[in-house]
PDB file of C-alpha atoms in Angstrom:
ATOM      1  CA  UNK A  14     -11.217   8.861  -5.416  1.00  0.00           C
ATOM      2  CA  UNK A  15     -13.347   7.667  -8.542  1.00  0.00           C
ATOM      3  CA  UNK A  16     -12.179  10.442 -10.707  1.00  0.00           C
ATOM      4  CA  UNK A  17      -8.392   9.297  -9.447  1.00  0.00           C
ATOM      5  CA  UNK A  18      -9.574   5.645 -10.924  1.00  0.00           C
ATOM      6  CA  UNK A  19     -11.538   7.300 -13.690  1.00  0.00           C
ATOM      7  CA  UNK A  20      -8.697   9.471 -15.473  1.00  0.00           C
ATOM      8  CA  UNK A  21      -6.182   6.742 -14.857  1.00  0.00           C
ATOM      9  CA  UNK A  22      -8.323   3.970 -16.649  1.00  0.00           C
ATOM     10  CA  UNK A  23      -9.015   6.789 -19.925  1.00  0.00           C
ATOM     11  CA  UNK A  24      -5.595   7.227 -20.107  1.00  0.00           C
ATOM     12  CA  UNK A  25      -4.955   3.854 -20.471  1.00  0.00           C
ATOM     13  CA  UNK A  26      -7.342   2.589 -22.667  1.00  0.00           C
ATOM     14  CA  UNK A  27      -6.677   5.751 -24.810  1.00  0.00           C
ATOM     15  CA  UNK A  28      -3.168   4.319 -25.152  1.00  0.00           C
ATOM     16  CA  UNK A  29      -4.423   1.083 -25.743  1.00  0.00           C
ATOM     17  CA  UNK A  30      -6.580   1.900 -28.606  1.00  0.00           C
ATOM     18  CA  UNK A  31      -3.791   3.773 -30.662  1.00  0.00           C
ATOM     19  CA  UNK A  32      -3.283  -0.353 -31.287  1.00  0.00           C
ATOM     20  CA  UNK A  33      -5.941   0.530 -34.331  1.00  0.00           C
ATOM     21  CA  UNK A  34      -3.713   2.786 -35.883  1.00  0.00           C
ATOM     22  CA  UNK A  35      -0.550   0.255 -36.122  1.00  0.00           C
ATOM     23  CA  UNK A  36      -0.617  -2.490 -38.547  1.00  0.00           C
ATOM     24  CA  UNK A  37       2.138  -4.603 -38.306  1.00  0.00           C
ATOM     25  CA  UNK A  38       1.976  -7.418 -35.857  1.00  0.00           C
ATOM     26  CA  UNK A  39       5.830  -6.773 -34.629  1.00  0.00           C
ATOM     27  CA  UNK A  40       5.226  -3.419 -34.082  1.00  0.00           C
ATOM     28  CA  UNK A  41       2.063  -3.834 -31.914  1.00  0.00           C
ATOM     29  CA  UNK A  42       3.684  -6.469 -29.552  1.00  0.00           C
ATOM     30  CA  UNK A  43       6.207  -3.670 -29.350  1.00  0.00           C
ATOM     31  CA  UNK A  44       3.350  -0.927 -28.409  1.00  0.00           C
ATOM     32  CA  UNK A  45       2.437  -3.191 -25.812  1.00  0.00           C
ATOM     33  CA  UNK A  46       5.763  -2.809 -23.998  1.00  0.00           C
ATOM     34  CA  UNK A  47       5.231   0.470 -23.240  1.00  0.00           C
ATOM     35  CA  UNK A  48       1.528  -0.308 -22.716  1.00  0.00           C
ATOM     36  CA  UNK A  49       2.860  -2.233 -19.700  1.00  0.00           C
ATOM     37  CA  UNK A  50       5.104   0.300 -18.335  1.00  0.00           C
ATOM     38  CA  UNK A  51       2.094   3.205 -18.011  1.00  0.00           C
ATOM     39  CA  UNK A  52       0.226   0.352 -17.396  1.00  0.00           C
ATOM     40  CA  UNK A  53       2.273  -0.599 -13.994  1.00  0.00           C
ATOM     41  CA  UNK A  54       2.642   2.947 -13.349  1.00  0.00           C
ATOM     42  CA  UNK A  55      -1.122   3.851 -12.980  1.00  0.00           C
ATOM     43  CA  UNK A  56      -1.739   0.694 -11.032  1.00  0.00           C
ATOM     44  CA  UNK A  57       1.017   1.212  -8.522  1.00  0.00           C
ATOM     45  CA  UNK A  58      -0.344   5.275  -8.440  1.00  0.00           C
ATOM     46  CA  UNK A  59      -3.769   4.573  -7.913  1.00  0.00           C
ATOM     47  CA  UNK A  60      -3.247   2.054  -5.226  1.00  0.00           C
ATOM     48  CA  UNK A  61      -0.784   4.705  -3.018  1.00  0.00           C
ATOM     49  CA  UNK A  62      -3.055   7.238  -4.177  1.00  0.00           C
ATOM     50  CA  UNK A  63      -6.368   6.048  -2.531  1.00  0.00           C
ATOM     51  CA  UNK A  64      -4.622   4.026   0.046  1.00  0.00           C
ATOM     52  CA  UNK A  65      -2.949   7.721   1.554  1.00  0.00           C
ATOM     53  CA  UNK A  66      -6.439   9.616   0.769  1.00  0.00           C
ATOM     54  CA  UNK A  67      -8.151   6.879   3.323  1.00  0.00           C
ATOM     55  CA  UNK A  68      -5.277   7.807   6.215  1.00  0.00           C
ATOM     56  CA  UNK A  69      -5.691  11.233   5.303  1.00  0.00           C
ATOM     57  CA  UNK A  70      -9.253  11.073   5.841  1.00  0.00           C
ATOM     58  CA  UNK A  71      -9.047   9.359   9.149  1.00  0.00           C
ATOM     59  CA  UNK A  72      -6.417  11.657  10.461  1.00  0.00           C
ATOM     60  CA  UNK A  73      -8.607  14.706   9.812  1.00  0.00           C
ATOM     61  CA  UNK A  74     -11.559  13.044  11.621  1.00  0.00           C
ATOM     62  CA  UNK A  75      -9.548  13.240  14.569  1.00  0.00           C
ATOM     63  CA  UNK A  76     -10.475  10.294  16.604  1.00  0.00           C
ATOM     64  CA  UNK A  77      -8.700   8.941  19.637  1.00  0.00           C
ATOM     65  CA  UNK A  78      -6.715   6.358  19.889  1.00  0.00           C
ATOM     66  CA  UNK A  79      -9.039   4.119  22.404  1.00  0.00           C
ATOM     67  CA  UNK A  80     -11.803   4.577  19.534  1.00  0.00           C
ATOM     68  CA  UNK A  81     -10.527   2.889  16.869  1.00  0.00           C
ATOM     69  CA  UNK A  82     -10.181  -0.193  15.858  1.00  0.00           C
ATOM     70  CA  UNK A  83      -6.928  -2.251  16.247  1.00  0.00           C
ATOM     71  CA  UNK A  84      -5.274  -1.779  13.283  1.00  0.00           C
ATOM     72  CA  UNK A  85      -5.722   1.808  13.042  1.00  0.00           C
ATOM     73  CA  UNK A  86      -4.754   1.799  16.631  1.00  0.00           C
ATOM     74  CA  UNK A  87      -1.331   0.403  15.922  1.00  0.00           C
ATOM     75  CA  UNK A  88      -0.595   2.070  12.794  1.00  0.00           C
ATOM     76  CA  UNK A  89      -0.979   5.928  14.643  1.00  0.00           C
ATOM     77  CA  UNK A  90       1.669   4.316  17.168  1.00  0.00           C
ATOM     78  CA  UNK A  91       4.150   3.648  14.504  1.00  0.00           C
ATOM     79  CA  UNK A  92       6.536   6.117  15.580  1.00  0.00           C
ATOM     80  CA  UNK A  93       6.168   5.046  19.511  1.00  0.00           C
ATOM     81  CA  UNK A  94       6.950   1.320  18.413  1.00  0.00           C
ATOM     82  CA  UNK A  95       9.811   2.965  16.493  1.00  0.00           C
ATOM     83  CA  UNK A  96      11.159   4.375  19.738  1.00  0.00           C
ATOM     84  CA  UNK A  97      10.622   1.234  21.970  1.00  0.00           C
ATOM     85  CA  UNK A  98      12.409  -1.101  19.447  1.00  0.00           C
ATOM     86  CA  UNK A  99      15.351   1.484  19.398  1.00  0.00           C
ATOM     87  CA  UNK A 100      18.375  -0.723  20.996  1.00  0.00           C
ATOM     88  CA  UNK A 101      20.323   2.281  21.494  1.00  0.00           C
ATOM     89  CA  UNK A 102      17.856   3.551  24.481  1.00  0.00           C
ATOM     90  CA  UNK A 103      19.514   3.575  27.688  1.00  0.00           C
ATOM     91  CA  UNK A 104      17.990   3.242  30.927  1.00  0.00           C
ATOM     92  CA  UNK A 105      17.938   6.536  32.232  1.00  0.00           C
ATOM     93  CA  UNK A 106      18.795   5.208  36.152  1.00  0.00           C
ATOM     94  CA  UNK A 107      21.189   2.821  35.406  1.00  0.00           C
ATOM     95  CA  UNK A 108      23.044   3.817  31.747  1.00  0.00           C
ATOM     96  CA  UNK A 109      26.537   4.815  33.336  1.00  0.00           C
ATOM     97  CA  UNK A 110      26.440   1.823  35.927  1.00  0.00           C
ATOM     98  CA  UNK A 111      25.393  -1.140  33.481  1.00  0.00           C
ATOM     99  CA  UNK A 112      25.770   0.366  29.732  1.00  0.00           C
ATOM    100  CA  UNK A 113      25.976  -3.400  28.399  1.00  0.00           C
ATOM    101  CA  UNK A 114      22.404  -4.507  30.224  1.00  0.00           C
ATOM    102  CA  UNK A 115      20.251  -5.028  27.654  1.00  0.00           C
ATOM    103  CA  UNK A 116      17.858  -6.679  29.578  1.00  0.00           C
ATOM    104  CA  UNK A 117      17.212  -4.350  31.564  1.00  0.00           C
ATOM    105  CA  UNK A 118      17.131  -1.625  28.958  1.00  0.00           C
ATOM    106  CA  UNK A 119      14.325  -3.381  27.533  1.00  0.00           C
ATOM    107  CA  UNK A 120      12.842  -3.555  30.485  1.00  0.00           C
ATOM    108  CA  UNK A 121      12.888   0.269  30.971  1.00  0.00           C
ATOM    109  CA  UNK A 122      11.782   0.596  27.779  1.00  0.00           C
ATOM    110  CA  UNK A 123       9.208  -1.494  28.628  1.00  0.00           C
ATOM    111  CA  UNK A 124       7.992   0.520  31.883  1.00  0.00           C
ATOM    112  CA  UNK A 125       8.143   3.583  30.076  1.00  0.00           C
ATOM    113  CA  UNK A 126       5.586   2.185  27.592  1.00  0.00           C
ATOM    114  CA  UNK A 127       3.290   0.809  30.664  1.00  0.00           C
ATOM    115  CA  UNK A 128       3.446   4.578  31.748  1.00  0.00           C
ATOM    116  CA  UNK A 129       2.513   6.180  29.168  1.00  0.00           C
ATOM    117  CA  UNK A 130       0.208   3.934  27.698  1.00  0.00           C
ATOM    118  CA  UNK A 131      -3.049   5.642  29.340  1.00  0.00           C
ATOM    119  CA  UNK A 132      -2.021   9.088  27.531  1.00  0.00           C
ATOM    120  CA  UNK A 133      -1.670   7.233  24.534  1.00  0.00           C
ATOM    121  CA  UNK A 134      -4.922   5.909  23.684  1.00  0.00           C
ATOM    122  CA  UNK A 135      -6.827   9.365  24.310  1.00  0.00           C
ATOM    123  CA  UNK A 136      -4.164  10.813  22.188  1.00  0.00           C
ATOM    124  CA  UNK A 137      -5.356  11.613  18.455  1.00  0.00           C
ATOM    125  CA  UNK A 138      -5.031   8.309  15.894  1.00  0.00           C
ATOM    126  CA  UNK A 139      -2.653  10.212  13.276  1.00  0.00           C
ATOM    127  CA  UNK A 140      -1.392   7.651  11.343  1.00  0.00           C
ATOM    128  CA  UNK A 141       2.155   8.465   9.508  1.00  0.00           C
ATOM    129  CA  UNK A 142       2.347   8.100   5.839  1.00  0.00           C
ATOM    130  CA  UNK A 143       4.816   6.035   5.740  1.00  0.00           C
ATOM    131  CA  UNK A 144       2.658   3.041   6.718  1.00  0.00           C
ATOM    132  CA  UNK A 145       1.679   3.076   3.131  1.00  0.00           C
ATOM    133  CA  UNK A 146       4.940   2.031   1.553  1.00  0.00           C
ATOM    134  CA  UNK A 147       5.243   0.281  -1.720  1.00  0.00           C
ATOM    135  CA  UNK A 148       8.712  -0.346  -1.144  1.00  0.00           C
ATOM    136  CA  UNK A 149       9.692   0.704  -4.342  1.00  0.00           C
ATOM    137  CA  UNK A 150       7.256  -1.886  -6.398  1.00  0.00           C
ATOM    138  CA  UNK A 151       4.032  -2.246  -5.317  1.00  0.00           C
ATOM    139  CA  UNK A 152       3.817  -6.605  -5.623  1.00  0.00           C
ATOM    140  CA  UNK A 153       1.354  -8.460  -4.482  1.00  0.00           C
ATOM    141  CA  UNK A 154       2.594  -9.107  -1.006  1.00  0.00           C
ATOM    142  CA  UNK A 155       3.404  -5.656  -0.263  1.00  0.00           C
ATOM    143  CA  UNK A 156       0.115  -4.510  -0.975  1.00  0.00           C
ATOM    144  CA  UNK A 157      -1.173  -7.754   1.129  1.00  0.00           C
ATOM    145  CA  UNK A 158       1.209  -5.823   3.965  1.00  0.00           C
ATOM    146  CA  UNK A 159      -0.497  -2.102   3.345  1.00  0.00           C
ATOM    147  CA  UNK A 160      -3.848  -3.712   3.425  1.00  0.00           C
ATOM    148  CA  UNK A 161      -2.976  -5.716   6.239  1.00  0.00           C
ATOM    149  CA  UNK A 162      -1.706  -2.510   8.590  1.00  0.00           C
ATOM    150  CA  UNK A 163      -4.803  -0.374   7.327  1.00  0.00           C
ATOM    151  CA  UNK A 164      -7.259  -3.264   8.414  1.00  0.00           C
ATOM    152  CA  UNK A 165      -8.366  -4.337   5.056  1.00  0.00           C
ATOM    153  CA  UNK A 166      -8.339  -8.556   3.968  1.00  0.00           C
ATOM    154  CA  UNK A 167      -5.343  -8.317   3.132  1.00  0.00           C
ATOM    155  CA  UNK A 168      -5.657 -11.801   0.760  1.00  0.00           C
ATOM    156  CA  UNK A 169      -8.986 -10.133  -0.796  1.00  0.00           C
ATOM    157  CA  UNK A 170      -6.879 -10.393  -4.359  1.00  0.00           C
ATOM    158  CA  UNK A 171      -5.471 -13.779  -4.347  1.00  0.00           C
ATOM    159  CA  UNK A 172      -7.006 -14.793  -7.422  1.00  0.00           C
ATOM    160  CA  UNK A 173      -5.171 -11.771  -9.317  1.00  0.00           C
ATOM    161  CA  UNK A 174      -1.477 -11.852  -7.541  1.00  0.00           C
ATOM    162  CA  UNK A 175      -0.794 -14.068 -10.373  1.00  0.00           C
ATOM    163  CA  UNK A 176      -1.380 -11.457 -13.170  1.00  0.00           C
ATOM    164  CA  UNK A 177      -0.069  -8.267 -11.146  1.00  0.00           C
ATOM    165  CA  UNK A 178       3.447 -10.568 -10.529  1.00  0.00           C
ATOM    166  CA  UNK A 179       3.227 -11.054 -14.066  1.00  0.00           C
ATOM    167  CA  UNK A 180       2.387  -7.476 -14.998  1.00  0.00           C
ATOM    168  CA  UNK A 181       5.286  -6.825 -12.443  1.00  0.00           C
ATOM    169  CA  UNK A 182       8.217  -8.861 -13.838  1.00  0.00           C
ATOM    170  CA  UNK A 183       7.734  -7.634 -17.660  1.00  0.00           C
ATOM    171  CA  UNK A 184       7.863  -4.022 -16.220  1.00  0.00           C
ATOM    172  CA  UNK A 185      10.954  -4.924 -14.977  1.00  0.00           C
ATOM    173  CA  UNK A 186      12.316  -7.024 -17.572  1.00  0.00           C
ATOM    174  CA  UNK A 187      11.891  -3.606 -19.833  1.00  0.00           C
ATOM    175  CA  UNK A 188      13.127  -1.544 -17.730  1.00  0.00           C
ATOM    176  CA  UNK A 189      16.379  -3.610 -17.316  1.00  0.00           C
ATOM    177  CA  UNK A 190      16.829  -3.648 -21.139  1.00  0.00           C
ATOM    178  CA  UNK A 191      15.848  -7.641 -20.813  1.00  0.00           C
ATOM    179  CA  UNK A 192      12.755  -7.603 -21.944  1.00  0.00           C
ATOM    180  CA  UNK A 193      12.919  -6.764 -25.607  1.00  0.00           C
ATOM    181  CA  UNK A 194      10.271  -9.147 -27.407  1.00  0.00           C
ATOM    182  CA  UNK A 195       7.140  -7.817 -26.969  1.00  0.00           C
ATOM    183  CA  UNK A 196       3.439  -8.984 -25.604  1.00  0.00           C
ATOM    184  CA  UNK A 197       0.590 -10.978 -27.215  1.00  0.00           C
ATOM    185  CA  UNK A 198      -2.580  -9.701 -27.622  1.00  0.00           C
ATOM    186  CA  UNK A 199      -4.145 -12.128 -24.739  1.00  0.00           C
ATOM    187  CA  UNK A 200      -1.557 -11.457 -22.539  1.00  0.00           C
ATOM    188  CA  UNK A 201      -1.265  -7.644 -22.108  1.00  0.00           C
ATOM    189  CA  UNK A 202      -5.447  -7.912 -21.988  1.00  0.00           C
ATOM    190  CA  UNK A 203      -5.469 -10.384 -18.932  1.00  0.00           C
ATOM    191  CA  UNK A 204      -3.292  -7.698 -16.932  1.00  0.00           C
ATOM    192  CA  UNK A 205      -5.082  -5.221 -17.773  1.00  0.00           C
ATOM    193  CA  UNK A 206      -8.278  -6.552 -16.604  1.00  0.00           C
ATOM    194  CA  UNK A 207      -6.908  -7.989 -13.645  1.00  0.00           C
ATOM    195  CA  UNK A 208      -4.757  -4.560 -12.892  1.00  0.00           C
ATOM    196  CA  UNK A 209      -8.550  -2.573 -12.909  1.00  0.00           C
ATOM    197  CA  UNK A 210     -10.221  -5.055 -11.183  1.00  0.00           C
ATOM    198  CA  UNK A 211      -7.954  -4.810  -8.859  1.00  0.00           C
ATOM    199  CA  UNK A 212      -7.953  -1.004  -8.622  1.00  0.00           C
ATOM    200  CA  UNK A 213     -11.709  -0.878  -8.700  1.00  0.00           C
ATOM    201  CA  UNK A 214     -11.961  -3.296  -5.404  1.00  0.00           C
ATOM    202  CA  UNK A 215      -9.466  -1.111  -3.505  1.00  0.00           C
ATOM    203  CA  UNK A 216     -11.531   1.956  -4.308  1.00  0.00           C
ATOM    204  CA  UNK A 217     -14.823   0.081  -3.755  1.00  0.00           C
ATOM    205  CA  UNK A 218     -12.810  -1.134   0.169  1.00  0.00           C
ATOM    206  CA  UNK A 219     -11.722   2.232   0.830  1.00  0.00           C
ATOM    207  CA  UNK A 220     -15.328   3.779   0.167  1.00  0.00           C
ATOM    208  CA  UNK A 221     -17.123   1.045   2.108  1.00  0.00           C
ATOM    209  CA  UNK A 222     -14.999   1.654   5.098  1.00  0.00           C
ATOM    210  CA  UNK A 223     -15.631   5.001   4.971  1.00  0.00           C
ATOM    211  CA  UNK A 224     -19.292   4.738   4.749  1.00  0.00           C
ATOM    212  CA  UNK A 225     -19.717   2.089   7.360  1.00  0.00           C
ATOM    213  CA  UNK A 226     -16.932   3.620  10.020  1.00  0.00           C
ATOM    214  CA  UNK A 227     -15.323  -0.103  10.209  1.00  0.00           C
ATOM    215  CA  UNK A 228     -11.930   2.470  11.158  1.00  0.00           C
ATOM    216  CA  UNK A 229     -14.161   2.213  14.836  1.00  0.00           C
ATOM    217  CA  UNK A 230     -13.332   0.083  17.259  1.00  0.00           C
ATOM    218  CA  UNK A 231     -17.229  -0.065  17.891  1.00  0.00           C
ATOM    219  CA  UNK A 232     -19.192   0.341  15.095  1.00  0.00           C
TER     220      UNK A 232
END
């Protein structure tokens, strides 16, 4: 995980210090655009990246259900939660006799839960991938969500939403052809701090919790 954060942060700053080689102020706020876009790209990356290496990790330690924690808990039962919520579940005794009972298709969807619920929680905590979705840009309150499912504070980086928003909305403004003027110096520097700071305190969550087993629900 710290040579994931390691190359990333080279690359960039290699990028960032072909800046030298231009002279023209124009040109250099230009640069920056792309800066932004590789940039965005490495932060949203890194932040899947680790994020999946962390479920990986606890999926291959194999634990049970009734021995972790909460969150981990309900993330491995995303699929089961899937089921339950599924409208289109019929009672089984009574779907030819009262198709239109919703009620009481939620209630058998409800008993079914209450009877398997004892095989659940000594079943194996494999959390799904898909709990770590970016949905399609990583901003600050879908990573808040991730962090949130995994177990993590999710409002650890309130004091940097500001910056990844902004590093956020001139991705997209280039992208959409809107964004043509370029960046100040200042600016594309505060993102970039505040884009590895924030990648350096998910790497420095995901190896604590590691270490220190907080995935437990004892620890």
């Amino acid at each position: 995980m710290e040579e994931e954060l390691t190359w990333r942060q080279n690359e960039i700053r290699f990028l960032r210090n072909q800046l030298s080689y231009i002279s023209a102020d124009q040109d250099k706020r230009r640069y920056r655009k792309s800066l932004v876009v590789m940039l965005y790209a490495h932060f949203e990356g890194f932040c899947k990246t680790v994020l999946l290496i962390y479920v990986d990790a606890i999926n291959h330690l194999g634990i049970k259900r009734n021995e972790a924690n909460p969150y981990i808990k309900t993330a491995s039962l995303a699929d089961v939660f899937k089921a339950y919520a599924n409208l289109d579940k019929k009672c089984a005794l009574f779907k030819n006799a009262l198709p239109q009972d919703e009620k009481l298709h939620l209630f058998s969807r409800q008993v079914d839960f209450v009877n398997m619920i004892d095989a659940l929680w000594q079943e194996t905590a494999e959390i799904p991938e898909s709990v770590i979705d970016t949905e399609s840009n990583l901003k600050p309150v879908v990573l808040r969500k991730i962090l949130f499912r995994l177990g993590f504070p999710y409002d650890c980086f309130a004091g940097y939403e500001g910056k990844i928003n902004f590093l956020l909305e001139k991705r997209n403004s280039i992208a959409h052809g809107s964004g043509k003027e370029g960046l100040e110096e200042k600016e594309y520097s505060e993102v970039e701090t505040a884009s590895f700071t924030v990648m350096e305190e998910i790497l420095k969550l995901v190896i604590e919790a590691l270490e220190n087993k907080t995935y437990l629900s004892v620890v």
